[in-house]
Structures are given as C-alpha cells and as structure tokens.
PDB file of C-alpha atoms in Angstrom:
ATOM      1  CA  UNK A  91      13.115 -12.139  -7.538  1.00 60.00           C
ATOM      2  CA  UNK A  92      10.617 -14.134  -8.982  1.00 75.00           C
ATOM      3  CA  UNK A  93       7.713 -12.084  -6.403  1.00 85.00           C
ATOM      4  CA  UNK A  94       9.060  -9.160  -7.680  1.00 87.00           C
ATOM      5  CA  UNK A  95       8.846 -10.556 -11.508  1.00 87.00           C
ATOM      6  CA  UNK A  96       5.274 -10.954 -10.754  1.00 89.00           C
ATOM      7  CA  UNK A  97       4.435  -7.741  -8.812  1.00 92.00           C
ATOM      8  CA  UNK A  98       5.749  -6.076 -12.072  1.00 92.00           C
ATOM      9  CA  UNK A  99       3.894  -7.886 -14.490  1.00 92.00           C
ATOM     10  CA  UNK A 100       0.679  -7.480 -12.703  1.00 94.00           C
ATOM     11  CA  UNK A 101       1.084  -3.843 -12.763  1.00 95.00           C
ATOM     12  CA  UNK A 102      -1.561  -2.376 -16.076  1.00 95.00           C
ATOM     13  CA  UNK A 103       0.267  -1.971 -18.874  1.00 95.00           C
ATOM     14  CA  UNK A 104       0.545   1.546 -19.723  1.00 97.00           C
ATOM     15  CA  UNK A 105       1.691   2.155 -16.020  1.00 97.00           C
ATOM     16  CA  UNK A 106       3.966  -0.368 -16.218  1.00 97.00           C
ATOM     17  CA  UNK A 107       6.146   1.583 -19.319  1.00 97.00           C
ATOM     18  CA  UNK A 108       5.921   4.442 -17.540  1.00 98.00           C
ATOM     19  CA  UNK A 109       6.677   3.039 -13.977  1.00 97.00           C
ATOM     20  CA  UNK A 110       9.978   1.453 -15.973  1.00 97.00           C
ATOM     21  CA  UNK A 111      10.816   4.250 -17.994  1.00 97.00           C
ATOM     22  CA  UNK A 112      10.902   6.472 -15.035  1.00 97.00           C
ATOM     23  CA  UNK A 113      13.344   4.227 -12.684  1.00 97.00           C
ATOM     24  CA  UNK A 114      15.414   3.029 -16.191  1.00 97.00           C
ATOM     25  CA  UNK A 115      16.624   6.763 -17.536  1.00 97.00           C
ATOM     26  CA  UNK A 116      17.593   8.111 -14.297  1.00 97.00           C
ATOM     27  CA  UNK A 117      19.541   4.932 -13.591  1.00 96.00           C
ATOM     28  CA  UNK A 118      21.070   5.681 -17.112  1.00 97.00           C
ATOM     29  CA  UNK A 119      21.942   8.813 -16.395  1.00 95.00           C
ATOM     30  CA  UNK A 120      23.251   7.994 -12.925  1.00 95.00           C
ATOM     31  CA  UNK A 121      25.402   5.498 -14.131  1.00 95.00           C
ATOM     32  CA  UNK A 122      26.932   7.671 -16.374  1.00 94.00           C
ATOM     33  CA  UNK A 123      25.661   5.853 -19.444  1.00 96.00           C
ATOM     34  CA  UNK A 124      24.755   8.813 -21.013  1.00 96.00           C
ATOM     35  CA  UNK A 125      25.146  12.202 -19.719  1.00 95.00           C
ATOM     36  CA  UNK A 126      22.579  14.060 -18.047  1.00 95.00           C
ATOM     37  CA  UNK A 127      23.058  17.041 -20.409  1.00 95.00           C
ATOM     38  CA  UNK A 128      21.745  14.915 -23.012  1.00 96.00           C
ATOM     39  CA  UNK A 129      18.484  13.914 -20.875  1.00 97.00           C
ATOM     40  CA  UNK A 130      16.942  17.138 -19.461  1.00 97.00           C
ATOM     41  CA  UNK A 131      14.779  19.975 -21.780  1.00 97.00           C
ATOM     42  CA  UNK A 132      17.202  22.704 -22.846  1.00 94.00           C
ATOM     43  CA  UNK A 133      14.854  24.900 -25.812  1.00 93.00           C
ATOM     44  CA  UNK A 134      17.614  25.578 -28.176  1.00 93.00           C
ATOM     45  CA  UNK A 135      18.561  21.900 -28.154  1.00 94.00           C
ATOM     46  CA  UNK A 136      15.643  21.015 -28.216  1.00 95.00           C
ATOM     47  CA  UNK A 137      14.469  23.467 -31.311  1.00 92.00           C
ATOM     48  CA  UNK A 138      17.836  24.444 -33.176  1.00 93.00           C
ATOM     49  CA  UNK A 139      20.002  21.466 -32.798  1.00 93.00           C
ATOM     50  CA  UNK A 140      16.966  19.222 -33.233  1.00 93.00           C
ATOM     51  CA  UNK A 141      17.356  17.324 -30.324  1.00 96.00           C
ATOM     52  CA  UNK A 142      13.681  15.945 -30.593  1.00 96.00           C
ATOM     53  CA  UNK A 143      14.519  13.207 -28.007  1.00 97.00           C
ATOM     54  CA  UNK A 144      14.368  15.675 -25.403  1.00 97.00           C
ATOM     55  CA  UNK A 145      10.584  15.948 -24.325  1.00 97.00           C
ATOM     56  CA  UNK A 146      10.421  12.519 -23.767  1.00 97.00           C
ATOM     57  CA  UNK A 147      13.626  11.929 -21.610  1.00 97.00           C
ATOM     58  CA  UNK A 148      13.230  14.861 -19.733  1.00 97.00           C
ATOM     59  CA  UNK A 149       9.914  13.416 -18.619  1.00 97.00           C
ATOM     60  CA  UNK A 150      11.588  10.064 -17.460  1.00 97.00           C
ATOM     61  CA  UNK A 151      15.173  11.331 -16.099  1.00 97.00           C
ATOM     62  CA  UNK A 152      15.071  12.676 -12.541  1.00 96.00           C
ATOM     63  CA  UNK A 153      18.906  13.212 -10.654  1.00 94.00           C
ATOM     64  CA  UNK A 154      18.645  11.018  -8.257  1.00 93.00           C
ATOM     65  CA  UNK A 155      21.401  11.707  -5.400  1.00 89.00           C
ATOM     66  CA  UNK A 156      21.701  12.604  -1.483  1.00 88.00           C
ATOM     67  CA  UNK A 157      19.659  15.707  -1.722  1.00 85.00           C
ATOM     68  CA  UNK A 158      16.987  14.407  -4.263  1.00 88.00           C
ATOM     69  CA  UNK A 159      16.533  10.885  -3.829  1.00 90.00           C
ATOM     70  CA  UNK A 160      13.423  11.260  -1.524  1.00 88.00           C
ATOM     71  CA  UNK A 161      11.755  13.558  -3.655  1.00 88.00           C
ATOM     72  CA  UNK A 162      12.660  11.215  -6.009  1.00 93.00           C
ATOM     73  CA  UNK A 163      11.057   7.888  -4.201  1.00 93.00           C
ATOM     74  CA  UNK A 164       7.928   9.876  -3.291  1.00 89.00           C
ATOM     75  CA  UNK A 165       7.148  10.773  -6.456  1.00 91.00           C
ATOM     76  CA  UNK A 166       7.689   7.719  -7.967  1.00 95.00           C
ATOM     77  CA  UNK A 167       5.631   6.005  -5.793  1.00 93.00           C
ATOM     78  CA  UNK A 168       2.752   8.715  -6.724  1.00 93.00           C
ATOM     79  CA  UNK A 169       3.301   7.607 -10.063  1.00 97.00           C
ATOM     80  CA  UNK A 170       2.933   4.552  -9.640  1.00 96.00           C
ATOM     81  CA  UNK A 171      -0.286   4.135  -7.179  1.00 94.00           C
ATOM     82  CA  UNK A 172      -2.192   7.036  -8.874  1.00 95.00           C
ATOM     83  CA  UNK A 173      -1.624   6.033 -12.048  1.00 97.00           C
ATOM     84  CA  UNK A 174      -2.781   2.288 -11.878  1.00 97.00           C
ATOM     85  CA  UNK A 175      -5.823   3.941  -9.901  1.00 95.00           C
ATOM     86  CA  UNK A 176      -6.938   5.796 -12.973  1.00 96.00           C
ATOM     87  CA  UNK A 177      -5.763   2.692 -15.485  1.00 96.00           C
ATOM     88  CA  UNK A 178      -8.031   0.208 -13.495  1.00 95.00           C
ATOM     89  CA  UNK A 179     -10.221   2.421 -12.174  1.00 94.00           C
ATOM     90  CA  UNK A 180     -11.939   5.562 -14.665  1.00 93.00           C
ATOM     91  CA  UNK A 181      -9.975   4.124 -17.552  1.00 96.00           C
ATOM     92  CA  UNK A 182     -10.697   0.453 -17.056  1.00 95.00           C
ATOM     93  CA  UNK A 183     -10.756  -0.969 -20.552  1.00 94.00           C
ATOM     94  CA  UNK A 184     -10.190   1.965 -22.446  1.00 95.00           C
ATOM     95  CA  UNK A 185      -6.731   2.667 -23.311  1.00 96.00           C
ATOM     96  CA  UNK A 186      -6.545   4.689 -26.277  1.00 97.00           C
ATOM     97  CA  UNK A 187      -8.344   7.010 -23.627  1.00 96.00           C
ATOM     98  CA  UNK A 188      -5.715   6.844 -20.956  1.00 97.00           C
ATOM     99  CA  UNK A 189      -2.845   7.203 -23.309  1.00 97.00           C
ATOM    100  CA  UNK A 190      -4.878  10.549 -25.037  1.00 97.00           C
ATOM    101  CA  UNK A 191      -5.219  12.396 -21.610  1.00 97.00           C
ATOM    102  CA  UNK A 192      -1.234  11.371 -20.819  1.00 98.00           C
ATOM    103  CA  UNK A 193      -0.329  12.657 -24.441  1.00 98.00           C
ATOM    104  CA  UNK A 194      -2.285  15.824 -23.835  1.00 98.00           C
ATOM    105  CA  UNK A 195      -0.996  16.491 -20.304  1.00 98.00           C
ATOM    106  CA  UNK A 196       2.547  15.579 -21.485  1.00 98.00           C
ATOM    107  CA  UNK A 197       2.085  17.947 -24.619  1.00 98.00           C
ATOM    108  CA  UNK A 198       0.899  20.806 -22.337  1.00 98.00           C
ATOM    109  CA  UNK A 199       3.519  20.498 -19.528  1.00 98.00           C
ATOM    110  CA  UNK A 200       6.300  19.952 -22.428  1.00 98.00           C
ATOM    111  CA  UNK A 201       5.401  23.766 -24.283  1.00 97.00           C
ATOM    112  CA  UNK A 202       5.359  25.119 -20.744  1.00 97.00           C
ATOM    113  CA  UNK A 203       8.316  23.689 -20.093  1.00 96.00           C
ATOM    114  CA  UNK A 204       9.575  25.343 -22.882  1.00 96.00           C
ATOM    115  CA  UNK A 205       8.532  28.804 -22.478  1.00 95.00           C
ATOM    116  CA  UNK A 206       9.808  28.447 -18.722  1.00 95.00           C
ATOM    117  CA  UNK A 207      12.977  27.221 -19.705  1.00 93.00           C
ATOM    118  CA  UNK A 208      12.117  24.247 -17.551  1.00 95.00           C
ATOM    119  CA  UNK A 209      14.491  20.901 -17.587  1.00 95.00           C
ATOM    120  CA  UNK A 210      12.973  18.326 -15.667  1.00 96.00           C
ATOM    121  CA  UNK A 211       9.413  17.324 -16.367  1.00 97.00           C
ATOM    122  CA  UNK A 212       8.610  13.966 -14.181  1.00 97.00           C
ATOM    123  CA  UNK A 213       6.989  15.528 -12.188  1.00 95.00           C
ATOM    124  CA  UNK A 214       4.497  17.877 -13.413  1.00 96.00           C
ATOM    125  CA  UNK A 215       3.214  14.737 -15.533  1.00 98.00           C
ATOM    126  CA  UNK A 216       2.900  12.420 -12.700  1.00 97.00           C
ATOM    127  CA  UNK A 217       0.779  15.713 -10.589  1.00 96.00           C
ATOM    128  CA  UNK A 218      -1.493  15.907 -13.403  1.00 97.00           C
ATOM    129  CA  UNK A 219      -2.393  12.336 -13.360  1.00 97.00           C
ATOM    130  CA  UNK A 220      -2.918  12.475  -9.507  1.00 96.00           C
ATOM    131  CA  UNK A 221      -4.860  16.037 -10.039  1.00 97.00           C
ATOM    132  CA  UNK A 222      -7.060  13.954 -12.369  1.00 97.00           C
ATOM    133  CA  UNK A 223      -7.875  10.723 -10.184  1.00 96.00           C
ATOM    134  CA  UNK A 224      -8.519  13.173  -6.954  1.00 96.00           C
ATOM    135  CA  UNK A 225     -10.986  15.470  -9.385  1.00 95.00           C
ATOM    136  CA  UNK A 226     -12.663  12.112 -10.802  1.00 95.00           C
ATOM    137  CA  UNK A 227     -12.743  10.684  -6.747  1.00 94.00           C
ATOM    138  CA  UNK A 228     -13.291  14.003  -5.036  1.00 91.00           C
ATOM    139  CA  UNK A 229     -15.482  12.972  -2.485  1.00 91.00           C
ATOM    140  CA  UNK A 230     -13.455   9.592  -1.296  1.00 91.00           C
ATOM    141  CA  UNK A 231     -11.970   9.918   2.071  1.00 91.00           C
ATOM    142  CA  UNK A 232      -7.594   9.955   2.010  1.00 89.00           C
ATOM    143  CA  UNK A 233      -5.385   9.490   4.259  1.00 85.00           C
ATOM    144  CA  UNK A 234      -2.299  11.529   5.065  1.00 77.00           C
ATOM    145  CA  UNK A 235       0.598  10.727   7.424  1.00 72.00           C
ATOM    146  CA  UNK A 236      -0.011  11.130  10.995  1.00 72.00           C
ATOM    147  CA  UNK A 237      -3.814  10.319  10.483  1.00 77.00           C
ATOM    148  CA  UNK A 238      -4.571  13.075   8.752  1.00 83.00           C
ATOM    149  CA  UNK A 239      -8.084  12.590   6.481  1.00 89.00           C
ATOM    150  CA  UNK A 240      -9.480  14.982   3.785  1.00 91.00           C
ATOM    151  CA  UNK A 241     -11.571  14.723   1.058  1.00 93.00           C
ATOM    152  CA  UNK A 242      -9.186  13.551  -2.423  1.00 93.00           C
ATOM    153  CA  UNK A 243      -9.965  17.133  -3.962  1.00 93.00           C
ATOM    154  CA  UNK A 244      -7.813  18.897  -1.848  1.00 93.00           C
ATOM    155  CA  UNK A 245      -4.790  15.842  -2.179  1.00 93.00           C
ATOM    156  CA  UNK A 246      -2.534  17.300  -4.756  1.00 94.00           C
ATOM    157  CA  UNK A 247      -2.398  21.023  -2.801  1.00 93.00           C
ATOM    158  CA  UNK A 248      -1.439  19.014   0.092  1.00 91.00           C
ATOM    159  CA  UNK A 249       1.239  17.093  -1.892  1.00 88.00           C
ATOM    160  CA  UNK A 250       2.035  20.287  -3.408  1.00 89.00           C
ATOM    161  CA  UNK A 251       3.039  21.454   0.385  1.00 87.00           C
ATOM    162  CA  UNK A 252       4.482  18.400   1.222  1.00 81.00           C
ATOM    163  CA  UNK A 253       6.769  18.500  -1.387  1.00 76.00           C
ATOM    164  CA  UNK A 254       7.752  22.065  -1.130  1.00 82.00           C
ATOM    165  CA  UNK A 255       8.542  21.008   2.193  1.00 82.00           C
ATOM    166  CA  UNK A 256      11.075  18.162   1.178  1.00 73.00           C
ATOM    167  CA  UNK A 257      12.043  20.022  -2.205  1.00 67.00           C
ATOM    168  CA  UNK A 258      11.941  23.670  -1.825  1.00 69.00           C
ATOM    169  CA  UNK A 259       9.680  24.294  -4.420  1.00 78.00           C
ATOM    170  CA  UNK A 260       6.252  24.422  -6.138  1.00 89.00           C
ATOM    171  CA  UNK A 261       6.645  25.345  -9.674  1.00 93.00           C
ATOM    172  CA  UNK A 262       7.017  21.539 -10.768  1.00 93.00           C
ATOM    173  CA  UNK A 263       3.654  20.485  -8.858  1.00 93.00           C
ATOM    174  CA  UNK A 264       1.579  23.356  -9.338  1.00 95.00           C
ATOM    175  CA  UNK A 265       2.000  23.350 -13.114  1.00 96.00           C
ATOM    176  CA  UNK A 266       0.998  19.851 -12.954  1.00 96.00           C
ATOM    177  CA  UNK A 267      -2.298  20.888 -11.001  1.00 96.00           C
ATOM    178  CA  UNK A 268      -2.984  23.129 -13.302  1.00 97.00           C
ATOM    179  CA  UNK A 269      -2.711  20.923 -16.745  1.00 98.00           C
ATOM    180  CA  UNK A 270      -4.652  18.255 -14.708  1.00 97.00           C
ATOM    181  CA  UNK A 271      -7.137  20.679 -14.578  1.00 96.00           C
ATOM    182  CA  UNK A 272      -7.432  21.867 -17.547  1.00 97.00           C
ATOM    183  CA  UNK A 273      -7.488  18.451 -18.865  1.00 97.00           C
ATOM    184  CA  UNK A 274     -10.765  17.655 -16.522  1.00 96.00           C
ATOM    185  CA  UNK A 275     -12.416  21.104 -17.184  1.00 95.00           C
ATOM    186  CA  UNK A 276     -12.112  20.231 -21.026  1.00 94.00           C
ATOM    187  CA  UNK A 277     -13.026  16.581 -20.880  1.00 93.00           C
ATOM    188  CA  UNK A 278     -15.345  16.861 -17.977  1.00 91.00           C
ATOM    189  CA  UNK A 279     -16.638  20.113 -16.321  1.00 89.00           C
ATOM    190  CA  UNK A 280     -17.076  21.873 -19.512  1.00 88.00           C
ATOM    191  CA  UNK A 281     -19.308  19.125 -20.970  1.00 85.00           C
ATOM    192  CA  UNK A 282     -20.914  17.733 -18.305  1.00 81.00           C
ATOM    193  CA  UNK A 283     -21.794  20.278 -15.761  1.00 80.00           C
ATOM    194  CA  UNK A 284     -21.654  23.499 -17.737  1.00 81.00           C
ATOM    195  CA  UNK A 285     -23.173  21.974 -20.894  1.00 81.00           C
ATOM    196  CA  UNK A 286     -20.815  23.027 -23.139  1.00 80.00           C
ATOM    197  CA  UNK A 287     -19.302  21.783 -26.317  1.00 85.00           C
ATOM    198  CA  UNK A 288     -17.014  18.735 -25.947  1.00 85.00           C
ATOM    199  CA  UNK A 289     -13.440  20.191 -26.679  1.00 87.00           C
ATOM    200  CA  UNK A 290     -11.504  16.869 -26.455  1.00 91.00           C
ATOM    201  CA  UNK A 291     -11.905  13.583 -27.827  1.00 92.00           C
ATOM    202  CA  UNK A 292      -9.913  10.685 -28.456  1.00 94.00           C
ATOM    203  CA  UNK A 293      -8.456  10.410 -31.539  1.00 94.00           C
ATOM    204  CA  UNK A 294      -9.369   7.388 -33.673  1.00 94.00           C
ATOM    205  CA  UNK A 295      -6.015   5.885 -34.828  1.00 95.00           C
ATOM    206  CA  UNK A 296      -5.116   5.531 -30.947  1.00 96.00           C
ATOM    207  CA  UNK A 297      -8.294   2.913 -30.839  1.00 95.00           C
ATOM    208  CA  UNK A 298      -6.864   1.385 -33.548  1.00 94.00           C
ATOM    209  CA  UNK A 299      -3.885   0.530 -31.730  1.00 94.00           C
ATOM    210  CA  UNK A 300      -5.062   0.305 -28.213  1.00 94.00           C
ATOM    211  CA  UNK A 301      -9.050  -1.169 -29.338  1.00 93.00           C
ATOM    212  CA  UNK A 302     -11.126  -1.365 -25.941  1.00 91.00           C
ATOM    213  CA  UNK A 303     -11.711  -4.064 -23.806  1.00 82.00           C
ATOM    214  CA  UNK A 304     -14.174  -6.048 -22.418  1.00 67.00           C
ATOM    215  CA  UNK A 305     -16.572  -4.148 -24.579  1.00 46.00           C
ATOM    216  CA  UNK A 306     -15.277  -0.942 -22.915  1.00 44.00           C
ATOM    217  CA  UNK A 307     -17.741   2.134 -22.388  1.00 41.00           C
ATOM    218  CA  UNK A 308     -17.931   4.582 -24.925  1.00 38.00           C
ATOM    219  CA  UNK A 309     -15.048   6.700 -25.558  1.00 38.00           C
ATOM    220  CA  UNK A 310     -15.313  10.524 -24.609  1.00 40.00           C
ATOM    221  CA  UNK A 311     -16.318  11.538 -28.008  1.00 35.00           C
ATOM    222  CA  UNK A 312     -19.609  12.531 -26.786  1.00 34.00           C
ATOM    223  CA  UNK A 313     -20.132  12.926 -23.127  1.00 37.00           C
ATOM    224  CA  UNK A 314     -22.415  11.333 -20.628  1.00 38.00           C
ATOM    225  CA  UNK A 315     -25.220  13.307 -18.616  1.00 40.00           C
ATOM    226  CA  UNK A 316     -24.049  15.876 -16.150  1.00 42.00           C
ATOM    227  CA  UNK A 317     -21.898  13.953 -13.340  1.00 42.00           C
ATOM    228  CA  UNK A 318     -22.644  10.808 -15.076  1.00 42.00           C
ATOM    229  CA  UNK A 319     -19.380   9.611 -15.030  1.00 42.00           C
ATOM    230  CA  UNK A 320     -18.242  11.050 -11.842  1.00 41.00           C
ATOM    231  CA  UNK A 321     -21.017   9.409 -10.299  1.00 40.00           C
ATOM    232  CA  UNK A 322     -19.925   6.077 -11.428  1.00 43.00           C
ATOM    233  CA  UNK A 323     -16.032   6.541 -10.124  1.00 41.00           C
ATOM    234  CA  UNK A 324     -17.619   7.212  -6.569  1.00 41.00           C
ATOM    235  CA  UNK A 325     -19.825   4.090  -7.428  1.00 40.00           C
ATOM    236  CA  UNK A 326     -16.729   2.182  -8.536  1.00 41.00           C
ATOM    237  CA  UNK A 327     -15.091   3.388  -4.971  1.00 40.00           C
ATOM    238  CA  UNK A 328     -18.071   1.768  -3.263  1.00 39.00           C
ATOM    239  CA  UNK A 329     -17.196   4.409  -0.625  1.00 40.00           C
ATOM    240  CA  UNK A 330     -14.181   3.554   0.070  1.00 39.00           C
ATOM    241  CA  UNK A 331     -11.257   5.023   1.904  1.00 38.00           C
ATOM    242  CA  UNK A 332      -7.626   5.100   0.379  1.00 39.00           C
ATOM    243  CA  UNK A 333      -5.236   5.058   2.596  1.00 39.00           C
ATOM    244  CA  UNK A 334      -2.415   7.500   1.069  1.00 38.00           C
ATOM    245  CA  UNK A 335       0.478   6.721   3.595  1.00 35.00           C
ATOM    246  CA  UNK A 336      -0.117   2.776   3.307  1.00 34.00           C
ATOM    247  CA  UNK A 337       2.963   1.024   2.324  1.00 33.00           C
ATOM    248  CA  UNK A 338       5.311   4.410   2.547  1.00 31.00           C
ATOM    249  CA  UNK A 339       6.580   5.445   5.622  1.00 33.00           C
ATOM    250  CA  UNK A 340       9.498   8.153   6.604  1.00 31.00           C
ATOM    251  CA  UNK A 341      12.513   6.200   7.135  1.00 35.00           C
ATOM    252  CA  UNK A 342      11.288   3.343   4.808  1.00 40.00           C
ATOM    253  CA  UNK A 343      13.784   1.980   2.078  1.00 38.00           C
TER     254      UNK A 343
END
C-alpha cells in the first residue's frame, strides 16, 4: 500500500484531482451511493431544475460494468499518462495555465454536450488533453500495440479508431479532437504561425491562486515567435520516443 501511497503522491497535482475524481464518482455511483441519474448531463436538469452540479460530475462519472469497463480502464489510463505529460512537460511550472486550457476545453465540451443532449463527458475532456500534447509533440515518434509507430499528430485519430473499435462509437472522441483543436489553433496556430491576434490568455486571478514556479516562463498573454514554443516541447523531448502501449497490455488487470 504504502508503494502505491507514493506512486499517487508523486503524480502533479492537478492530474492527481483529476486522476481521483475520475476513479472516486464512478465508484460512487457504482456503489450505489448516489444514483447515476443524479451524475450524468441531462439539459433540463441541468438548466430548469438547477442542477448546476451536473457539468462537473458528468465529467468524472463513467458506468463502469461488463460491457464498459475496458473502455473505461483505457481511458483512464489516457488520462492519466497524457495529462502528467502536458503538466510536467509544456506546462511545467505554470499552472494557472494548465488549469485555463482544462477550464476552456471543459467549458466547450460541456455547451456541446448540451446542445447534443450528451450525458457522459469523461471522455471528450481527457481526448482534448491528449489532442493537445500530440499537437504540441507532433513530430515525436509513438508507439502503438503490435509495434505499430507514427508520428504523435496522427495519435488521437488512431485512438479515435481504437476506441470505436472497443466502444462502438466516435462522437465522444471526435468532439474531444475537435475542442483540443480549437484550443491549440487559438492559443497557438493562430498566434504563432498565422500571426494573428492572441484570442486566449490566462486569466489573472487563476495566477493568483496557482502563482508559477520556479520562475515559470511567461504566461500565454502574449505569444512567443512563430513555433517558438513548439520548438522547445520537441527540445524538451530530446527526440525521444514514447512508447504508447508500455505498461498496458490486452488482458492486463
């Protein structure tokens, strides 16, 4: 217990909420705690009963059972190694940053969720965050199962199959493919390589509470020369490879 005490803790903060959140709600609602009704996004809850909880545990709950628990494990385990990529990696030090692109991917996927009359939103938030590291670390060399290797630009369409595959459907990943990218063309391509206004910034108060670190780089207020900051991601990768399938297996527990 005590290796897994410390495997937790050393997990980065924000990730570490999030990685929690995400395995305590559906255990919640699993155990029968409280009822799944009460966890997933129904709009007229949600907007005339003012059930305002509702974004937020739809984004943690996932019904986890015979026919979903893979999907389930897989995606949690995206979360999780994707996620503390982009916390120690592009967002090292800066987490009033990380927690901004999270709030605006969450706030996105939550009004289409809305409008699509969508109840489970896990996992459009976790693709986003993996469509955002693989944009950031297009170039690095991943690995797939069965020694499969492709640039990490074309990862989260591939995930996107492999999950229709297991799950039967796309709606879920592509939406979060699509807010990821719309989060990097706003904060990144737009600025950067098109020279255009910057769009999104980080607001102040969330410095206030989350201050940098370690004398942090600049916030995204105003943005770096073109591919500046991709340029130091692939740098930070020191060409690396990143071996997707490490660690999860079919068959494993």
């Amino acid at each position: 217990m005590s290796d897994i005490g410390d495997w937790f803790k050393n997990i980065p903060f924000i990730t570490r909420y999030w990685f929690a959140g995400s395995i305590l709600v559906p255990l919640i609602g699993k155990l029968g705690l409280i009822s799944p009704v009460y966890l997933v996004l129904w709009p007229d809850a949600f907007i005339y009963k003012f059930q305002i909880w509702r974004p937020i545990s739809s984004t943690l709950y996932f019904p986890v059972g015979p026919g979903t628990g893979f999907l389930y494990l897989v995606n949690l385990y995206f979360l999780y190694q994707y996620s503390t990529r982009l916390e120690t990696g592009a967002f090292d030090g800066r987490p009033a940053d990380y927690i901004f692109m999270l709030l605006f991917n969450w706030i996105c996927i939550v009004i289409t969720g809305l409008i699509m009359d969508m109840q489970l939103l896990m996992i459009p938030l976790i693709m986003s965050v993996l469509y955002v590291w693989a944009q950031l670390n297009r170039d690095t060399i991943v690995s797939f199962w069965f020694g499969t290797r492709f640039k990490a630009c074309y990862l989260p369409w591939v995930i996107l199959g492999f999950n229709y595959i297991i799950g039967g459907s796309i709606v879920n990943e592509l939406i979060g493919n699509l807010v990821g990218h719309l989060y990097f063309f706003l904060m990144f391509k737009y600025p950067m390589d098109l020279g255009g206004r910057t769009l999104l910034s980080t607001p102040q108060f969330l410095y206030r509470f989350f201050p940098r670190r370690r004398g942090g780089v600049s916030g995204f207020g105003a943005p770096p020369p073109s591919r500046g900051h991709a340029a130091d991601e692939q740098a930070g990768a020191r060409g690396g490879r990143h071996n997707w399938g490490q660690g999860f297996r079919l068959g494993d527990d």
